[in-house]
PDB file of C-alpha atoms in Angstrom:
ATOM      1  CA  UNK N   1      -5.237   7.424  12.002  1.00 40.00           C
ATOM      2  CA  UNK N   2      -4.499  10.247  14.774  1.00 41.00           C
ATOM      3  CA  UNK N   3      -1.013   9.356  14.677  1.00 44.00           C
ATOM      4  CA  UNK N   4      -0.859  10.302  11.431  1.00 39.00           C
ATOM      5  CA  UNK N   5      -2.728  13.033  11.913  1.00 44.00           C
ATOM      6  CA  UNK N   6      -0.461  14.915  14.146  1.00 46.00           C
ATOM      7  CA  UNK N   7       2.714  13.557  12.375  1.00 42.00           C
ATOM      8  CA  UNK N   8       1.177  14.953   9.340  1.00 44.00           C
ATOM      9  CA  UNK N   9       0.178  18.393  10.778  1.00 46.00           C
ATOM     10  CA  UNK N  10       2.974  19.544  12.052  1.00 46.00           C
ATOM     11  CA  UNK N  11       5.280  18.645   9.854  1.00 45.00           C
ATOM     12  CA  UNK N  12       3.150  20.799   7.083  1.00 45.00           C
ATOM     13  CA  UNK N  13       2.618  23.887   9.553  1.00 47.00           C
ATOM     14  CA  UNK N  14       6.791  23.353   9.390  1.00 46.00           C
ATOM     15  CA  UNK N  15       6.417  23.743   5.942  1.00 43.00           C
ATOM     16  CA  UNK N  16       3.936  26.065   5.232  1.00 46.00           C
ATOM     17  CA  UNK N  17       5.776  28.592   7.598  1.00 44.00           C
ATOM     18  CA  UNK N  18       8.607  28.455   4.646  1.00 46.00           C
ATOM     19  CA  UNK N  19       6.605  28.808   1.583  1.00 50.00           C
ATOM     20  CA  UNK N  20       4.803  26.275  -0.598  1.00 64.00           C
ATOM     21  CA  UNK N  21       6.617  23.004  -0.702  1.00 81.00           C
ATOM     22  CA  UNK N  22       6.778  20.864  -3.752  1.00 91.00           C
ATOM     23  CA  UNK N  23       4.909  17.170  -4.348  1.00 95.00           C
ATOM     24  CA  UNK N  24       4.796  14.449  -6.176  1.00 96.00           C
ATOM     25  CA  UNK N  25       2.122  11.374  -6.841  1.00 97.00           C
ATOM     26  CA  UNK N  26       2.958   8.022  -7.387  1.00 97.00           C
ATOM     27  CA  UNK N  27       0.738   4.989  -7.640  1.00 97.00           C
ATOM     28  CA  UNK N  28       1.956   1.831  -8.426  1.00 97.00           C
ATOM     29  CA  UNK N  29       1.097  -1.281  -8.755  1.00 97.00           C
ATOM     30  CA  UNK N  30       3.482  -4.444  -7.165  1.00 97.00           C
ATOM     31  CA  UNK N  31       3.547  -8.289  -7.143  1.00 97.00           C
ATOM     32  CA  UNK N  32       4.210  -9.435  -3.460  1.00 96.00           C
ATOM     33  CA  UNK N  33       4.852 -12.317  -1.235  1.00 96.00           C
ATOM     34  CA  UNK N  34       4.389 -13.688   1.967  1.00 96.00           C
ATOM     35  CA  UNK N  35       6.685 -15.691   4.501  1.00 96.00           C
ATOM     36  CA  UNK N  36       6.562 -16.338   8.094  1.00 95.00           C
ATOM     37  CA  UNK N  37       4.133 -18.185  10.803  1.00 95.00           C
ATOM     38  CA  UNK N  38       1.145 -17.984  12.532  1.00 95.00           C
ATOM     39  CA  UNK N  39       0.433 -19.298  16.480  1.00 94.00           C
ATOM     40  CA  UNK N  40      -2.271 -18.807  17.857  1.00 93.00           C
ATOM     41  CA  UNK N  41      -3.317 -20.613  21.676  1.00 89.00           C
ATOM     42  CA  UNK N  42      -5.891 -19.398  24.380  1.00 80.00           C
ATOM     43  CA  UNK N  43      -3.816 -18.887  27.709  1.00 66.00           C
ATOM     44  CA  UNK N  44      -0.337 -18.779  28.628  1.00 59.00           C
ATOM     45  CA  UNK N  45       1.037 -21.954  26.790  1.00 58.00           C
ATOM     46  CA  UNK N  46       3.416 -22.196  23.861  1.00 60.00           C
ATOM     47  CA  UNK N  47       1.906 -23.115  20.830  1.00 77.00           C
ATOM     48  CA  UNK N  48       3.333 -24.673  17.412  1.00 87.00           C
ATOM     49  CA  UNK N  49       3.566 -22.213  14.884  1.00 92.00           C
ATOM     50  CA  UNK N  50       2.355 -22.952  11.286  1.00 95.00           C
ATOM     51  CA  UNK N  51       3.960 -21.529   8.393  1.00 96.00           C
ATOM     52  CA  UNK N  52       2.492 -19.313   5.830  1.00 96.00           C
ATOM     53  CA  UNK N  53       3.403 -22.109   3.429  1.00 96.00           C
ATOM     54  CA  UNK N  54       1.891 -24.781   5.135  1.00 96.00           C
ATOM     55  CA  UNK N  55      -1.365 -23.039   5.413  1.00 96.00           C
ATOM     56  CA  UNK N  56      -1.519 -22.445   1.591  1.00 96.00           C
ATOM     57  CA  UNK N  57      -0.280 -19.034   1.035  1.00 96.00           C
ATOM     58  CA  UNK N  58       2.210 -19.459  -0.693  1.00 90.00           C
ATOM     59  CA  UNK N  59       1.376 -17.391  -3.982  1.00 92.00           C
ATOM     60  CA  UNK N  60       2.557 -13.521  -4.707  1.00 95.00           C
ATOM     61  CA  UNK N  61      -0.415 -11.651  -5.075  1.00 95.00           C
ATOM     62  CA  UNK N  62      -0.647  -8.136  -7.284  1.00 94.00           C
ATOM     63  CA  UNK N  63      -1.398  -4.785  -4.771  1.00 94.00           C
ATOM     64  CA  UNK N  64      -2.222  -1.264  -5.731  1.00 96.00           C
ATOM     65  CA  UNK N  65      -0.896   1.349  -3.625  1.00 96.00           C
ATOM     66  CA  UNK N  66       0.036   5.199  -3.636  1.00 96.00           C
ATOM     67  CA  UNK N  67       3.115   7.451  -2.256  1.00 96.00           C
ATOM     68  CA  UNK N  68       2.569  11.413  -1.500  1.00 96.00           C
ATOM     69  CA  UNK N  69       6.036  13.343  -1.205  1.00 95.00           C
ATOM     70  CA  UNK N  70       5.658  16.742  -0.023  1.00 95.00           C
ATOM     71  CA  UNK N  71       9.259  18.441  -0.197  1.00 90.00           C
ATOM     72  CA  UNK N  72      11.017  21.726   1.043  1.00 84.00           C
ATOM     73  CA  UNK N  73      14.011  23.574   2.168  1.00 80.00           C
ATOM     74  CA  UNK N  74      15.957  19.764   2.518  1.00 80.00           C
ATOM     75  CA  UNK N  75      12.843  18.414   4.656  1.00 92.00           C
ATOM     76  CA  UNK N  76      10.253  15.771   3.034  1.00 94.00           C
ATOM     77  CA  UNK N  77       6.461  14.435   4.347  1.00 95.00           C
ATOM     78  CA  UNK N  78       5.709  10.947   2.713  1.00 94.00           C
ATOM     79  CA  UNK N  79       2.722   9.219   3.070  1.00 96.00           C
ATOM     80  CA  UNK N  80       2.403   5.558   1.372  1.00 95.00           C
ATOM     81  CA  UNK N  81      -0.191   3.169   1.627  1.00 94.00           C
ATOM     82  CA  UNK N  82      -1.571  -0.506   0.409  1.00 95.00           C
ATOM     83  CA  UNK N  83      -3.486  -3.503   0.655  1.00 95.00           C
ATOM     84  CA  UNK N  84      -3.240  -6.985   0.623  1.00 95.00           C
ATOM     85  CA  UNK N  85      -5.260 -10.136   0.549  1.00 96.00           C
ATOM     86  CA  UNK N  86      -3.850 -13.850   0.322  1.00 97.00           C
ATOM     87  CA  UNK N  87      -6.347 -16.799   0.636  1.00 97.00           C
ATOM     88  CA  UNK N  88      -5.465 -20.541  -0.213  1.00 96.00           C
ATOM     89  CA  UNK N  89      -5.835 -23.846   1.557  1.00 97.00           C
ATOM     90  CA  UNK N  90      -3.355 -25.744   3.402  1.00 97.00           C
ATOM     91  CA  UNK N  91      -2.673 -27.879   6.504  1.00 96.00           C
ATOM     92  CA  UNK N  92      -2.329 -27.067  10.656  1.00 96.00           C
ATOM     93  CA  UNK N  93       1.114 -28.059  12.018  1.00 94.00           C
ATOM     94  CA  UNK N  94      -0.124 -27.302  15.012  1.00 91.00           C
ATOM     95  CA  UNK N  95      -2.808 -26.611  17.441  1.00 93.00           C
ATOM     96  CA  UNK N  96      -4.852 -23.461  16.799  1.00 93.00           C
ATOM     97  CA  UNK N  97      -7.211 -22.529  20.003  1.00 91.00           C
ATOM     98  CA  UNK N  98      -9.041 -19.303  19.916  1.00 89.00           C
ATOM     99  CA  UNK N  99     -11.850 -18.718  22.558  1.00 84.00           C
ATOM    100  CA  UNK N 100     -12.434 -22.365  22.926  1.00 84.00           C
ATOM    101  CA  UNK N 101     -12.716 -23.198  19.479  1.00 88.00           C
ATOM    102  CA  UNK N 102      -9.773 -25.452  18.334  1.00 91.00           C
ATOM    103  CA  UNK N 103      -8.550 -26.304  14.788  1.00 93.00           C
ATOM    104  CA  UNK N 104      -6.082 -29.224  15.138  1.00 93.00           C
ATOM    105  CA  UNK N 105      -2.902 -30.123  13.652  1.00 94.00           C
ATOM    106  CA  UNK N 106      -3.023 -32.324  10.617  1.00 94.00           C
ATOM    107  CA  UNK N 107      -6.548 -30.432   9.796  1.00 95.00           C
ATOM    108  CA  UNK N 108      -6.859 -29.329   6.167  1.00 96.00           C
ATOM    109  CA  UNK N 109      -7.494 -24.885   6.317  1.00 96.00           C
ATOM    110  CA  UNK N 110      -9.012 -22.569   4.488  1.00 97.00           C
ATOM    111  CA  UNK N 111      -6.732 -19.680   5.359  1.00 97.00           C
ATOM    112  CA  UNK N 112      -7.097 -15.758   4.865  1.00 97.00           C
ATOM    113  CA  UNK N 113      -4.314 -12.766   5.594  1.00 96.00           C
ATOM    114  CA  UNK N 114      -5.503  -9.465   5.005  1.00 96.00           C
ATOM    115  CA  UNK N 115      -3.213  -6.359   5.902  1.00 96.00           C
ATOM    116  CA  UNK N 116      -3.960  -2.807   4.883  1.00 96.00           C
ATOM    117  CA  UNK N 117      -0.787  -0.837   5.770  1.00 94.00           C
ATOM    118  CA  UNK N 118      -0.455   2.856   5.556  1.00 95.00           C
ATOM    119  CA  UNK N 119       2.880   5.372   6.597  1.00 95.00           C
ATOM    120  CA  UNK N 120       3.904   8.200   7.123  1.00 95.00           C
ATOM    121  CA  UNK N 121       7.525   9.542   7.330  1.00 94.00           C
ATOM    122  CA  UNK N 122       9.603  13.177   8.098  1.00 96.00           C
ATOM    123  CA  UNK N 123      12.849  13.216   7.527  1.00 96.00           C
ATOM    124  CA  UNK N 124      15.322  16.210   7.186  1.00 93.00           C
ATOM    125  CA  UNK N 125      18.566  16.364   5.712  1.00 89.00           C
ATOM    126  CA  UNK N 126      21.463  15.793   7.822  1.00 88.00           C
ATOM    127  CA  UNK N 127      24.284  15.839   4.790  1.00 74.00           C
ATOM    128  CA  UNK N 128      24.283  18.699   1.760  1.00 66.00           C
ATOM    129  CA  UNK N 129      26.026  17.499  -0.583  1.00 72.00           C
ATOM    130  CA  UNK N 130      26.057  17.919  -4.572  1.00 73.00           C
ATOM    131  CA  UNK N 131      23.417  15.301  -5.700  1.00 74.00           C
ATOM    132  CA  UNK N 132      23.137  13.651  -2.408  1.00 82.00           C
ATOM    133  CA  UNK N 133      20.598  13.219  -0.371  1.00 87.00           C
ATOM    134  CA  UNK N 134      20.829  11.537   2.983  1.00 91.00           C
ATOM    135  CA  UNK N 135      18.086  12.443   5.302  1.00 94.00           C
ATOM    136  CA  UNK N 136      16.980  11.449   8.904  1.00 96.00           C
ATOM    137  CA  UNK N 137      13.710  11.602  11.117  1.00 97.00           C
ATOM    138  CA  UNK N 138      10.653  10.047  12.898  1.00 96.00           C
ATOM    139  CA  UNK N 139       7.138   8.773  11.854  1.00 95.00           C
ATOM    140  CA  UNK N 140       4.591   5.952  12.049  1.00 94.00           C
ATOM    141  CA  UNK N 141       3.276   2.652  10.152  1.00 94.00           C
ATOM    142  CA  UNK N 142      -0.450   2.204  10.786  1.00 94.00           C
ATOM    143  CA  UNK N 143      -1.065  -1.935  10.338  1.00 93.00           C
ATOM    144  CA  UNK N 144      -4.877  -3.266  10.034  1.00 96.00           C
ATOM    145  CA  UNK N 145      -4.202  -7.161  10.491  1.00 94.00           C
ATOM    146  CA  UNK N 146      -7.170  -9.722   9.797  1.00 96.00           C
ATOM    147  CA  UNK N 147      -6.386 -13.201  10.238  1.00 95.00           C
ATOM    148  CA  UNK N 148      -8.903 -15.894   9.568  1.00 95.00           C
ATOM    149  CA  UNK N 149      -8.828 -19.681   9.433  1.00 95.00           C
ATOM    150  CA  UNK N 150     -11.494 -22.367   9.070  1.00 96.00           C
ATOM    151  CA  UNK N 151     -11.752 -25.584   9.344  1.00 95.00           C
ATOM    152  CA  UNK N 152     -12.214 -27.808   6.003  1.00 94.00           C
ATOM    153  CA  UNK N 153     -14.665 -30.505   6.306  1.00 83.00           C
ATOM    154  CA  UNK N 154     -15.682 -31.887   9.862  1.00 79.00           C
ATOM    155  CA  UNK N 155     -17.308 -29.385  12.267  1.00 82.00           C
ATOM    156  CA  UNK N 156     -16.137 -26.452   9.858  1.00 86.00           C
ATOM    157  CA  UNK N 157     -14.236 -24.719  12.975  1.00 92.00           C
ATOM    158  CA  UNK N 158     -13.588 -21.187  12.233  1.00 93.00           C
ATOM    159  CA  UNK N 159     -11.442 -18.560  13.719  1.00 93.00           C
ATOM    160  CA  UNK N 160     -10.988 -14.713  12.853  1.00 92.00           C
ATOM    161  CA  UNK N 161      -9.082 -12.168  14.844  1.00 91.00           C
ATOM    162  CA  UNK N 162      -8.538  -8.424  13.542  1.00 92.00           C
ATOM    163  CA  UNK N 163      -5.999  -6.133  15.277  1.00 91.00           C
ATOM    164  CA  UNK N 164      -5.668  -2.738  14.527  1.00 91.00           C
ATOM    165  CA  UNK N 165      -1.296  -2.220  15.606  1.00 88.00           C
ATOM    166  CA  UNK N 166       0.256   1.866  15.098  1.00 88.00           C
ATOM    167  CA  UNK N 167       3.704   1.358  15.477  1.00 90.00           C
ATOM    168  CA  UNK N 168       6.045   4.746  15.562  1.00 93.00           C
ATOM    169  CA  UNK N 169       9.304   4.525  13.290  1.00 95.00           C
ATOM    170  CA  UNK N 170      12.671   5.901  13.348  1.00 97.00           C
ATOM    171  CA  UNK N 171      13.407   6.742   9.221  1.00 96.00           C
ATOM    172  CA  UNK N 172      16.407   6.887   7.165  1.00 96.00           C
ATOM    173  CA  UNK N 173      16.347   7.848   3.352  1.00 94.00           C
ATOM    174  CA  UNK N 174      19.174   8.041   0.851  1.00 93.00           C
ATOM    175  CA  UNK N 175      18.642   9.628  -2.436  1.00 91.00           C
ATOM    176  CA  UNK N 176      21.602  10.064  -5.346  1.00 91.00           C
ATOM    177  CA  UNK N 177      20.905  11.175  -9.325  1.00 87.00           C
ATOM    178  CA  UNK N 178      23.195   9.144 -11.493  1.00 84.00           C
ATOM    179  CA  UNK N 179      22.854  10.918 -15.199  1.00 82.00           C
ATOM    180  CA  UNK N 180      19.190  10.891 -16.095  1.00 86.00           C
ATOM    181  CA  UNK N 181      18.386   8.020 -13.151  1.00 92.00           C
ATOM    182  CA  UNK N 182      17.382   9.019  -9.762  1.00 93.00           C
ATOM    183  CA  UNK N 183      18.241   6.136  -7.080  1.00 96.00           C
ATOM    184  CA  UNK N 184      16.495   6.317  -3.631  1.00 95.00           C
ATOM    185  CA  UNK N 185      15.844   3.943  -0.053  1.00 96.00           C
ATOM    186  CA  UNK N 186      14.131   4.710   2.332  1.00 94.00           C
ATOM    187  CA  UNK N 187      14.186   2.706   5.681  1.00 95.00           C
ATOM    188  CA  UNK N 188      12.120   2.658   8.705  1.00 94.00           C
ATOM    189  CA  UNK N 189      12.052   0.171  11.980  1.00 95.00           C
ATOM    190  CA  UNK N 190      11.458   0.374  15.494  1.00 93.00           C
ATOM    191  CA  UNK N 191      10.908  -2.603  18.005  1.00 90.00           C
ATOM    192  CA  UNK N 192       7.635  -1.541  20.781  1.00 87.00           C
ATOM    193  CA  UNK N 193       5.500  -2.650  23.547  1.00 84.00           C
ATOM    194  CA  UNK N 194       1.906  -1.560  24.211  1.00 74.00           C
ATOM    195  CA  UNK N 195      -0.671  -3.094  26.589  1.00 73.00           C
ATOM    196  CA  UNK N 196       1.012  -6.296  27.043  1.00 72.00           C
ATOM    197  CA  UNK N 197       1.923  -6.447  22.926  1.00 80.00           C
ATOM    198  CA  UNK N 198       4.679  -6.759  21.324  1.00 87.00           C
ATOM    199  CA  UNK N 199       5.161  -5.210  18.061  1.00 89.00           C
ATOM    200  CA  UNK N 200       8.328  -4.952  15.610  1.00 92.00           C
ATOM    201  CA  UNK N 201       8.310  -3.422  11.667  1.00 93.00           C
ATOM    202  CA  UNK N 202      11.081  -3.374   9.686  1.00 95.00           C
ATOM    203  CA  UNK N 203      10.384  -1.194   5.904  1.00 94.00           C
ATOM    204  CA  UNK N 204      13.224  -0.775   3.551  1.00 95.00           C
ATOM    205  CA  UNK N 205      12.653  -0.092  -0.165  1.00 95.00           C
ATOM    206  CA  UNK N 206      14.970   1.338  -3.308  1.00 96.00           C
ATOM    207  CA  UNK N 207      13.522   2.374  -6.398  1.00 97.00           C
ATOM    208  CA  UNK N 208      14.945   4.217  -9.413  1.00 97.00           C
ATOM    209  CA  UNK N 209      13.221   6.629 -11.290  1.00 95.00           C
ATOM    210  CA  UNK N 210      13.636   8.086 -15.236  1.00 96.00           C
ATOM    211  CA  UNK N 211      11.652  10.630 -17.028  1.00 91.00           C
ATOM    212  CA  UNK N 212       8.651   9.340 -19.217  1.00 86.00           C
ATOM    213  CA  UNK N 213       8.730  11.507 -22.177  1.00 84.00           C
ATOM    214  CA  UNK N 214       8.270  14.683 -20.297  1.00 82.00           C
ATOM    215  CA  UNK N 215       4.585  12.678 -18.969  1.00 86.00           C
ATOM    216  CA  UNK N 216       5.882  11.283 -15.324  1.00 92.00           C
ATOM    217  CA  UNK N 217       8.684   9.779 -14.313  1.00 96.00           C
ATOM    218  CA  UNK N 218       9.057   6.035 -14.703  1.00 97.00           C
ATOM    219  CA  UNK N 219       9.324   4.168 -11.336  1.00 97.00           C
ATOM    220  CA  UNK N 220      10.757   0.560 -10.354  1.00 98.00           C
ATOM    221  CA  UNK N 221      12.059  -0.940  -7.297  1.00 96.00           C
ATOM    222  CA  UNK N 222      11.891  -3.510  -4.344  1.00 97.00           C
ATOM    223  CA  UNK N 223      10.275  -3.404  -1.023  1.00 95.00           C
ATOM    224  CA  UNK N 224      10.190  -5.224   1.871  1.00 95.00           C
ATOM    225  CA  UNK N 225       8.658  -5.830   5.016  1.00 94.00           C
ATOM    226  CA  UNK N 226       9.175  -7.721   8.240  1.00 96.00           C
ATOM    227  CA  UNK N 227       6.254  -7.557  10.877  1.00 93.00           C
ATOM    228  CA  UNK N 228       6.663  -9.887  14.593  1.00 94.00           C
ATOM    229  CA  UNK N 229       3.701  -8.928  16.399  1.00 91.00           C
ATOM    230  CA  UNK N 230       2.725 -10.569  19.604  1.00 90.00           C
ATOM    231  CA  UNK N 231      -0.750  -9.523  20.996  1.00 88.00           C
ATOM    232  CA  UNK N 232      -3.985 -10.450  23.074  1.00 87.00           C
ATOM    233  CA  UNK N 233      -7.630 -11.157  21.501  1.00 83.00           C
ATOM    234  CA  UNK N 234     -10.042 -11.569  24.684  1.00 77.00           C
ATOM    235  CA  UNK N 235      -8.001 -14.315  26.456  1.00 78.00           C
ATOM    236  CA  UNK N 236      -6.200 -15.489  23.541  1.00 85.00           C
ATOM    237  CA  UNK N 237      -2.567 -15.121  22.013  1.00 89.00           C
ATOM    238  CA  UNK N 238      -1.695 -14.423  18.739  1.00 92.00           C
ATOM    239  CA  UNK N 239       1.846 -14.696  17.497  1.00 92.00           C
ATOM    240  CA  UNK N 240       2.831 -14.008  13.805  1.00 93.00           C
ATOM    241  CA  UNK N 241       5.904 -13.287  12.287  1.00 94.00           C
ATOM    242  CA  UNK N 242       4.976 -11.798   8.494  1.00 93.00           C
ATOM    243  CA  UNK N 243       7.812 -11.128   5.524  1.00 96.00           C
ATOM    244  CA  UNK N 244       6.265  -9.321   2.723  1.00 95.00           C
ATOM    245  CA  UNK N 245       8.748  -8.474  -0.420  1.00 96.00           C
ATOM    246  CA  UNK N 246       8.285  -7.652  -3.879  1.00 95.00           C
ATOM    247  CA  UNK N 247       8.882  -5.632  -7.139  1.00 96.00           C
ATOM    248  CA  UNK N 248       6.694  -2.481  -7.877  1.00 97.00           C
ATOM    249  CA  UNK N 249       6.312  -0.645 -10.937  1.00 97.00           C
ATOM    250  CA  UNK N 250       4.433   3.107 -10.680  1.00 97.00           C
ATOM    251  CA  UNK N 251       4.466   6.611 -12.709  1.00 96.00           C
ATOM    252  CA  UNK N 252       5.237   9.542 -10.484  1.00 96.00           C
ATOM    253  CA  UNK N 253       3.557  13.120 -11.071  1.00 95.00           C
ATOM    254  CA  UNK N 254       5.307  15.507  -9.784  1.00 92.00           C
ATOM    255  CA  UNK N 255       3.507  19.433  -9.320  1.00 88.00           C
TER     256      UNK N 255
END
């Protein structure tokens, strides 16, 4: 969390020094899904990757999240977080070896993904135009990975590995009113390598927004997520590739 720290600290001493920005709360809650692989092998070999699909998670599953906006002078601090949990059984397509303990292909899994994700974004306007918004800046996503498997039946092999991954972003938003709808995406990405990891996120979302009766404003949209992250627990290699999309639905309070 001390990257966001200092990402959020000085971009509010920025704002501060030009009077009291504006913000707005928005939870939400969203239905999403999960694509991609998992490999995991002890050493240097190349292992077969099993799909999320294979491995039995192949089912959205409903998340609860938040999103601060702080706003002034044409600059904006967001900070967005959730949490997410699939479980299911399926079937190794290949090997799994973690610290000696191996789960073979053709095993039947119980399997487990939990990510908590949180961001934070500043961005500036680069554009003024008349009910345009385009906007450009830095930031970070903040990724607490848990990945468990065990074995179903037979010696009940298990395996768990938990990385915590901060990945800095480069951020884009766009942001147009259209009559008494507000349309906005935001965008984020960067490709890294840390401590002989890899690590690449790619976070785009659009929403649109209408007033509730004076109450909130109303807020759909889509969001998406693609994570590759290659890392090291002990003396074994994890590989996953993780696409999470889905539809949200959230009331924003602004103050």
């Amino acid at each position: 969390m001390r990257h966001y720290s200092s990402i959020a600290a000085t971009a509010l001493i920025t704002l501060t020094a030009c009077g009291a920005p504006s913000a707005s709360v928005t939870p939400f809650i969203a239905s999403v899904g999960i694509n991609g692989d998992l490999a995991v092998g002890d050493g240097a070999g190349t292992s077969v990757a099993s799909t999320f699909d294979d491995l039995g998670l192949d089912d959205n599953e409903a998340v609860v999240g938040g999103l601060v906006r702080l706003n002034f002078a044409g600059a904006e601090l967001s900070i967005a977080g959730y949490g997410v949990d699939f479980a299911g059984t399926g079937t190794a397509t290949g090997d799994f070896e973690f610290q000696g303990s191996v789960i073979s292909a053709g095993t039947n899994v119980a399997s487990d993904v939990r990510l908590n994700t949180a961001r934070a974004l500043f961005t500036w306007d680069i554009i003024p135009l008349d009910g345009l918004d385009l906007g450009i800046g830095f930031g970070a996503t903040l990724l607490d990975l848990d990945l468990s498997l065990r074995e179903l039946g037979g010696a009940g092999t298990s395996i768990q590995s938990e990385e915590l991954i901060p990945v800095p972003l480069l951020a884009a938003r766009a942001a147009w009113t259209w009559g008494r709808v507000d349309l906005r995406a935001d965008a984020g990405g960067l490709v890294i390598e840390y401590d002989e990891s890899e690590a690449s996120i790619f976070d785009i979302g659009v929403s649109a927004q209408v007033d509730l009766f004076g109450v909130g404003d109303l807020v759909v949209g889509y969001k998406t997520m693609k994570i590759d992250a290659e890392y090291s627990d002990d003396d074994a290699r994890i590989d996953t590739d993780l696409d999470l999309d889905g539809y949200y639905m959230g009331v924003q309070f602004s103050f």
